[in-house]
mmCIF file of C-alpha atoms in Angstrom:
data_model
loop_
_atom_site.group_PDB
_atom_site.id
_atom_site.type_symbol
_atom_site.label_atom_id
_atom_site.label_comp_id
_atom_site.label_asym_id
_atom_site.label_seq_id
_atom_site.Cartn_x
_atom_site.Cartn_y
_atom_site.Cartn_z
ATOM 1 C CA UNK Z 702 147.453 91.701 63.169
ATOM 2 C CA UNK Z 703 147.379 89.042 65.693
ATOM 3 C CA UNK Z 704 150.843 86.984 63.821
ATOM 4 C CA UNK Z 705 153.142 84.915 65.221
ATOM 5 C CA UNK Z 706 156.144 83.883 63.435
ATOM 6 C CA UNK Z 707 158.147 80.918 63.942
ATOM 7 C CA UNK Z 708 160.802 79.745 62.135
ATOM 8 C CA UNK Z 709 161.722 77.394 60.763
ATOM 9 C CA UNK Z 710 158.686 75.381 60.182
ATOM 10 C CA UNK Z 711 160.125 72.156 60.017
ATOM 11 C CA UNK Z 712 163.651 70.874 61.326
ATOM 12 C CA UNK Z 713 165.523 67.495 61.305
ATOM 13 C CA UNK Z 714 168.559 68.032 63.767
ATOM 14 C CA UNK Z 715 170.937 64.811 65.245
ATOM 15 C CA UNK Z 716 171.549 64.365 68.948
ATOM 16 C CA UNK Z 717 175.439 66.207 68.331
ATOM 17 C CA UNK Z 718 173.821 69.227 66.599
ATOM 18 C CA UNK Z 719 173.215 72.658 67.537
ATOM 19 C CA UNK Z 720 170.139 74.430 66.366
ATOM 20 C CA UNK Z 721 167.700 77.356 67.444
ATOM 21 C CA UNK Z 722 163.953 77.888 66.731
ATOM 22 C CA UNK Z 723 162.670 81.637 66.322
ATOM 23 C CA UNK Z 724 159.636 83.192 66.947
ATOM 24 C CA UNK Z 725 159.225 87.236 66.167
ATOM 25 C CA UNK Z 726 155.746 88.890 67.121
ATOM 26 C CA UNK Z 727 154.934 93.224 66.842
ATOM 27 C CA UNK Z 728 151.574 93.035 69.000
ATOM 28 C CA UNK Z 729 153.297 94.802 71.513
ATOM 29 C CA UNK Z 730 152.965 92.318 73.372
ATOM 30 C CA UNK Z 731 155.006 91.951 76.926
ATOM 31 C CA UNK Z 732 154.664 87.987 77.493
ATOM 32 C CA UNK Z 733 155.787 85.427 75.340
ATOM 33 C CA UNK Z 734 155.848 81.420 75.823
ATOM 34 C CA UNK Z 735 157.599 78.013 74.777
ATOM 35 C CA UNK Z 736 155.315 75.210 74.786
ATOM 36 C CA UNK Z 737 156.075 71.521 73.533
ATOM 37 C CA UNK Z 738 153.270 69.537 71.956
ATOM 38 C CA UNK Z 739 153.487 65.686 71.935
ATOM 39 C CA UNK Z 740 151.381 64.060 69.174
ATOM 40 C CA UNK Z 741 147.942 63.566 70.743
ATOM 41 C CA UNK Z 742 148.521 65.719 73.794
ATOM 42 C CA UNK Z 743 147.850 69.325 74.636
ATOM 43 C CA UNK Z 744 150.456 71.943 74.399
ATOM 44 C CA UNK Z 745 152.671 71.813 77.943
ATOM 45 C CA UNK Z 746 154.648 75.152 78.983
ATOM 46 C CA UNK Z 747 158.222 74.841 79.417
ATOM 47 C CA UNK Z 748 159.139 78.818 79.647
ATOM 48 C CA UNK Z 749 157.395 82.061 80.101
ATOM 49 C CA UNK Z 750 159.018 85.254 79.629
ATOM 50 C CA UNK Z 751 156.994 88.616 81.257
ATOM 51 C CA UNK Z 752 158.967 92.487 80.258
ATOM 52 C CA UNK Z 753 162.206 90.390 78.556
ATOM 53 C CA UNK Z 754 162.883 88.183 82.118
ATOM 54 C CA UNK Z 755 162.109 84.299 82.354
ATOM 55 C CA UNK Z 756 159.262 84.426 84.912
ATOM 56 C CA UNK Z 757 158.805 80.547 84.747
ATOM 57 C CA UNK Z 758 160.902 77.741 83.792
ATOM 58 C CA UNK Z 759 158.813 74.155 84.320
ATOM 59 C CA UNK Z 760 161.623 72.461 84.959
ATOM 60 C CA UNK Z 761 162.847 71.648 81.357
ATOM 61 C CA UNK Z 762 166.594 70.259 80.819
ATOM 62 C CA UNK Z 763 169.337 72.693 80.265
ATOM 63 C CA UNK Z 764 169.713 71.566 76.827
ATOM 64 C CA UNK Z 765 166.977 74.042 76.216
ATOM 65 C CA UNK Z 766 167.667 77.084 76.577
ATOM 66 C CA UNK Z 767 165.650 80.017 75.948
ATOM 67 C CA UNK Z 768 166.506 83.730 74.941
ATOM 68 C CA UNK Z 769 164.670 86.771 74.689
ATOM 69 C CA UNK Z 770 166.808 89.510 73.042
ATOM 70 C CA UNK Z 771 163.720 91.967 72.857
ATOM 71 C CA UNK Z 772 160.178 92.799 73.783
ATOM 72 C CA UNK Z 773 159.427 91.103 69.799
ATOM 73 C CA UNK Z 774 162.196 87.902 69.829
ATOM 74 C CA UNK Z 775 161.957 84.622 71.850
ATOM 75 C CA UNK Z 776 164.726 81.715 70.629
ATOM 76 C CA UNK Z 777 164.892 78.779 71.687
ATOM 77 C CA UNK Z 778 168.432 77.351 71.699
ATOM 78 C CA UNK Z 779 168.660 73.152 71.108
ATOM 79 C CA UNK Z 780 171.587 71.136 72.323
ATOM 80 C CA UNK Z 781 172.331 67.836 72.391
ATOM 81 C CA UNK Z 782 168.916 66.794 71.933
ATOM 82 C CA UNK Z 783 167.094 63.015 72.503
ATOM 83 C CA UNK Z 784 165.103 61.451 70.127
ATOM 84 C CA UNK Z 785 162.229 61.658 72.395
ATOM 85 C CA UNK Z 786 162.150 65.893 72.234
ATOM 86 C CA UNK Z 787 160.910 65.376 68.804
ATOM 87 C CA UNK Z 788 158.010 67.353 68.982
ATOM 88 C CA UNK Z 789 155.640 70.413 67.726
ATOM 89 C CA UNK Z 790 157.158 73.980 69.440
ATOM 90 C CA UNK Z 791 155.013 76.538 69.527
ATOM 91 C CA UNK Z 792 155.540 80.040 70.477
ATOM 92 C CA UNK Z 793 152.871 82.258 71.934
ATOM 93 C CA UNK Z 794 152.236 86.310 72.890
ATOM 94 C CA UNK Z 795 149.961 87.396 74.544
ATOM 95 C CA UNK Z 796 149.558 91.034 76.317
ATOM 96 C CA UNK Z 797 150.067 90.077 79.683
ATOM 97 C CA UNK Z 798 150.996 87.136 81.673
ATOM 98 C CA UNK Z 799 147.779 86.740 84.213
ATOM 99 C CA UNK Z 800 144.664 87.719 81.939
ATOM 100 C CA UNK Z 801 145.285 88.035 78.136
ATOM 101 C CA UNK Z 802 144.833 85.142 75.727
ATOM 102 C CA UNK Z 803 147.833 83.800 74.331
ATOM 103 C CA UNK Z 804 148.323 84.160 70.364
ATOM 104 C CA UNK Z 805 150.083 80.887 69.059
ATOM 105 C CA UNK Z 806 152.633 81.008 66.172
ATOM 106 C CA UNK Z 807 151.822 77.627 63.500
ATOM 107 C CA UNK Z 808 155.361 75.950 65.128
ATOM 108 C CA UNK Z 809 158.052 74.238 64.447
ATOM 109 C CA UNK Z 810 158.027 70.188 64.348
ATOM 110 C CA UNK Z 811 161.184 69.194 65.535
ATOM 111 C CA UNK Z 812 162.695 65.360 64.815
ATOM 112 C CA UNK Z 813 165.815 64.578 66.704
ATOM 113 C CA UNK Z 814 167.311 61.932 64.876
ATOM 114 C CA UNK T 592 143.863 71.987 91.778
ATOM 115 C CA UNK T 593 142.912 73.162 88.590
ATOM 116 C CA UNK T 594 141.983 70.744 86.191
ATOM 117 C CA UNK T 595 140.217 71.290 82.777
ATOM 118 C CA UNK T 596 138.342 67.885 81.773
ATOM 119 C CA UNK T 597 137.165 67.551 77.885
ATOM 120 C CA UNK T 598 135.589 63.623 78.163
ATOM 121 C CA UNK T 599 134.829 63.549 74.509
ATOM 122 C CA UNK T 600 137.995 62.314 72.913
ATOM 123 C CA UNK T 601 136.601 61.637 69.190
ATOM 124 C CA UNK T 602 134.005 63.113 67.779
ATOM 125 C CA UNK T 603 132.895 62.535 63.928
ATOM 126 C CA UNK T 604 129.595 64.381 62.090
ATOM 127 C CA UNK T 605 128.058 64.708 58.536
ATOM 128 C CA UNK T 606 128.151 68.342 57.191
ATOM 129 C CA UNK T 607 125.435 70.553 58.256
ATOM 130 C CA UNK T 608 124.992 68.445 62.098
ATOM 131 C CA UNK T 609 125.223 70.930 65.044
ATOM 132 C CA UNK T 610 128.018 69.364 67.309
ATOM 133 C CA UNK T 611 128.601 70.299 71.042
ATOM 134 C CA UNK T 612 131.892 69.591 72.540
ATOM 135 C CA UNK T 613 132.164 70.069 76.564
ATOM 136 C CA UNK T 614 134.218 71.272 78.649
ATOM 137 C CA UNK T 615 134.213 70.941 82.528
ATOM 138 C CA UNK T 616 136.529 72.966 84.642
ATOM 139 C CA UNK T 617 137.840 72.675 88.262
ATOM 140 C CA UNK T 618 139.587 76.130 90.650
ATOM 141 C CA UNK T 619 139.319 77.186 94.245
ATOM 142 C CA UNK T 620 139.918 80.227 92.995
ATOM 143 C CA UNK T 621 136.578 82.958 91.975
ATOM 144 C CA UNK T 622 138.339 84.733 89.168
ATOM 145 C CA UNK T 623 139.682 82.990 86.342
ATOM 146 C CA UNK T 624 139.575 82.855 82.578
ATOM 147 C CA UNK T 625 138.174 80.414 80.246
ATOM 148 C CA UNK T 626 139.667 79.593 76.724
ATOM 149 C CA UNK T 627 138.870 77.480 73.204
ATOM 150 C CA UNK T 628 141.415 77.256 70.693
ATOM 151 C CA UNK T 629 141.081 75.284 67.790
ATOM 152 C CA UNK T 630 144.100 73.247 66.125
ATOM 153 C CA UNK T 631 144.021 72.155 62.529
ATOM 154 C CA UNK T 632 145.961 69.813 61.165
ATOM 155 C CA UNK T 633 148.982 72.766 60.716
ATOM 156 C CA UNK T 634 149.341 73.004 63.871
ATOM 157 C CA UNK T 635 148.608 76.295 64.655
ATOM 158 C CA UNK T 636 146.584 77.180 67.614
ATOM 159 C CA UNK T 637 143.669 79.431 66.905
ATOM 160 C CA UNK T 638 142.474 81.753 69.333
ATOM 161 C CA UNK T 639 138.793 81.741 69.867
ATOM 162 C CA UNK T 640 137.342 82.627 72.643
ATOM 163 C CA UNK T 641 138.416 83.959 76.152
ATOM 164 C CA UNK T 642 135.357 83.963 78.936
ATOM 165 C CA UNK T 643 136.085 86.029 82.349
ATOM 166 C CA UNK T 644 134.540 84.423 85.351
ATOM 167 C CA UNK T 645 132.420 86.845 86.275
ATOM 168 C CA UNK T 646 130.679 87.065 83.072
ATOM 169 C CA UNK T 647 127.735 84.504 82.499
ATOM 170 C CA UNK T 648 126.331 85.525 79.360
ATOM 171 C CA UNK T 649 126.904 83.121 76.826
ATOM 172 C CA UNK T 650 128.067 84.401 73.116
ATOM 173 C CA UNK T 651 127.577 83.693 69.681
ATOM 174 C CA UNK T 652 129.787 84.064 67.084
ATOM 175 C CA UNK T 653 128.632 83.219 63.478
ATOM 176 C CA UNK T 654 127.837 79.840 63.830
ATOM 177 C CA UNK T 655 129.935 79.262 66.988
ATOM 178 C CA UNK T 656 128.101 79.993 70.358
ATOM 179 C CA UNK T 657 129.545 79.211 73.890
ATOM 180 C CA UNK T 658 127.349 78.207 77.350
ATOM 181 C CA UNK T 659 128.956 79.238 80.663
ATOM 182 C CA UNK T 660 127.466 77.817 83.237
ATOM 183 C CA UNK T 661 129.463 78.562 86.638
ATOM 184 C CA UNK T 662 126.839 76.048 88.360
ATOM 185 C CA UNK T 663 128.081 73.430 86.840
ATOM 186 C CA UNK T 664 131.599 74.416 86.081
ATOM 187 C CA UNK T 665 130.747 74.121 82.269
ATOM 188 C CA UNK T 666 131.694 75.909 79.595
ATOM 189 C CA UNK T 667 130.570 73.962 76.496
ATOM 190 C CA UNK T 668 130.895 75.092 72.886
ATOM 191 C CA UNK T 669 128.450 74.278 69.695
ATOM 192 C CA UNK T 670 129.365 74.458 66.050
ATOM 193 C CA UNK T 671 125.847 75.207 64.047
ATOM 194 C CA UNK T 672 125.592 73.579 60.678
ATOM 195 C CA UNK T 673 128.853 72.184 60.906
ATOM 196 C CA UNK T 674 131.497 72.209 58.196
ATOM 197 C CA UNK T 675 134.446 70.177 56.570
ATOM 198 C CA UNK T 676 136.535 73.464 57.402
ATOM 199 C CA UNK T 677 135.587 72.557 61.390
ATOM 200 C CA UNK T 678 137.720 69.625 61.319
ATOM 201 C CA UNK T 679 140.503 69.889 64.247
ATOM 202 C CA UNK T 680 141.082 69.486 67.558
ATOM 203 C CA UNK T 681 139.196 72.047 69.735
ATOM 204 C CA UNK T 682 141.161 72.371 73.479
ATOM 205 C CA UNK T 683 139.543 74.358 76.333
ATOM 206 C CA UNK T 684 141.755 76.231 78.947
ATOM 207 C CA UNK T 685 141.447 77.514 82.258
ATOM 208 C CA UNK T 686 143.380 80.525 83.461
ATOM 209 C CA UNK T 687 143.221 81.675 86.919
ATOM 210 C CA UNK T 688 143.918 85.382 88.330
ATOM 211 C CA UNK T 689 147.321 85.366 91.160
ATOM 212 C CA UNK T 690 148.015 82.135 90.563
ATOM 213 C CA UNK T 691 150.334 81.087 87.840
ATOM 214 C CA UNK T 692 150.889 82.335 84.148
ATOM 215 C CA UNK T 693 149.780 78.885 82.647
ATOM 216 C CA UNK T 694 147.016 77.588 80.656
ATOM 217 C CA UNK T 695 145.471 74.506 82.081
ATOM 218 C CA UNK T 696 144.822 73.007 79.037
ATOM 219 C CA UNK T 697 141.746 69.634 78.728
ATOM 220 C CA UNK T 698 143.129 67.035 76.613
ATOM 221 C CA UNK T 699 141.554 68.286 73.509
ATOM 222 C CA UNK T 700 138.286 66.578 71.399
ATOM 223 C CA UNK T 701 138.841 65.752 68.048
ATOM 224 C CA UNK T 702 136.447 66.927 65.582
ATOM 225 C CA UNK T 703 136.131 65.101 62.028
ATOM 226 C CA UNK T 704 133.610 66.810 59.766
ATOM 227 C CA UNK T 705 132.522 64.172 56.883
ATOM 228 C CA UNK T 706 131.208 65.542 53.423
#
């Protein structure tokens, strides 16, 4: 089973609102990413957690905020969002942070209206 | 620096046509990890192929195969008798060892498969 899950697959959210994207894997995996995806662009990382702690943050805004409550859940909390973070999220496992490949979940496209 | 370069932005076939898409990599470093995923129009990215640098021999997967060529910093994949199913942006990734947890990603080539 190499499954991602994110949830929801689709949301419309306004610039007051406060939302969260979830992504649940049971690889075992130890690592698990945020990446954004602009339409036409590759994937960019915006956080990586390694064992449950955020190992990298690429300098994203604080109205992002990510949360890892367990070795199988990464959130992603949304806040006051801009029309131009609409966008394709995708969450990704993999079994460690130098070597492994990364597992992508399908994503969530995200319209900030 | 570590760059990942995919020059081929478009590329569109008839079913059946063997299609190459490139892939030319940059890194200082002398062990890193190469990557394809393949993106259909869901979004998903698909996993489908990780490369070690110290490992040369090319692969073949069905009717996938990959060329690794550290000489020229290449690692260029070819879809055999292509299919409509093939259609979707393919993006190669470099990975390198004590550096960084991030995928370099290229900028992706688009691949339309016509009936």
């Amino acid at each position: 089973d190499t499954e991602v899950t994110q949830t929801p697959k689709h949301l419309v959210m306004g610039m007051t609102n406060k939302k969260s994207l979830k992504c649940e894997q049971h690889m075992g995996h130890r690592a698990m990413y945020w990446y954004k995806q602009k339409a036409k662009k590759p994937p960019e990382l915006m956080f990586v957690y390694s064992y449950e702690k955020l190992s990298i943050n690429e300098s994203v805004p604080s109205r992002f905020s990510p949360e890892c409550p367990n070795s199988s859940l990464l959130n992603l909390h949304l806040h006051a969002l801009q029309p131009e973070d609409s966008a394709l999220y995708l969450c990704a496992s993999s079994q460690d942070v130098q070597v492994a490949e990364a597992f992508f979940g399908q994503g969530t496209r995200l319209t900030v209206v | 620096a570590q760059k990942v370069t995919q020059a081929q932005t478009e590329i569109s076939v008839v079913e059946k046509e063997d299609v190459t898409l490139d892939c030319v990599y940059e890194t200082r470093d002398t062990t890193y990890y190469l990557f394809w995923y393949k993106q259909p129009p869901s979004g998903e990215l698909v996993f489908l192929i990780r490369r070690n640098s110290f490992d040369e021999q090319n692969e073949i997967s069905g009717r996938y195969s990959w060329n690794f060529q550290k000489s020229t910093s290449s690692f260029n994949f070819t879809i055999t008798a292509s299919q409509v199913v093939d259609s979707a942006v393919y993006f190669c990734a470099l990975k390198f060892k004590g550096g960084s947890e991030k995928l370099v990603f290229g900028k992706g080539t688009k691949l339309t498969v016509n009936p």
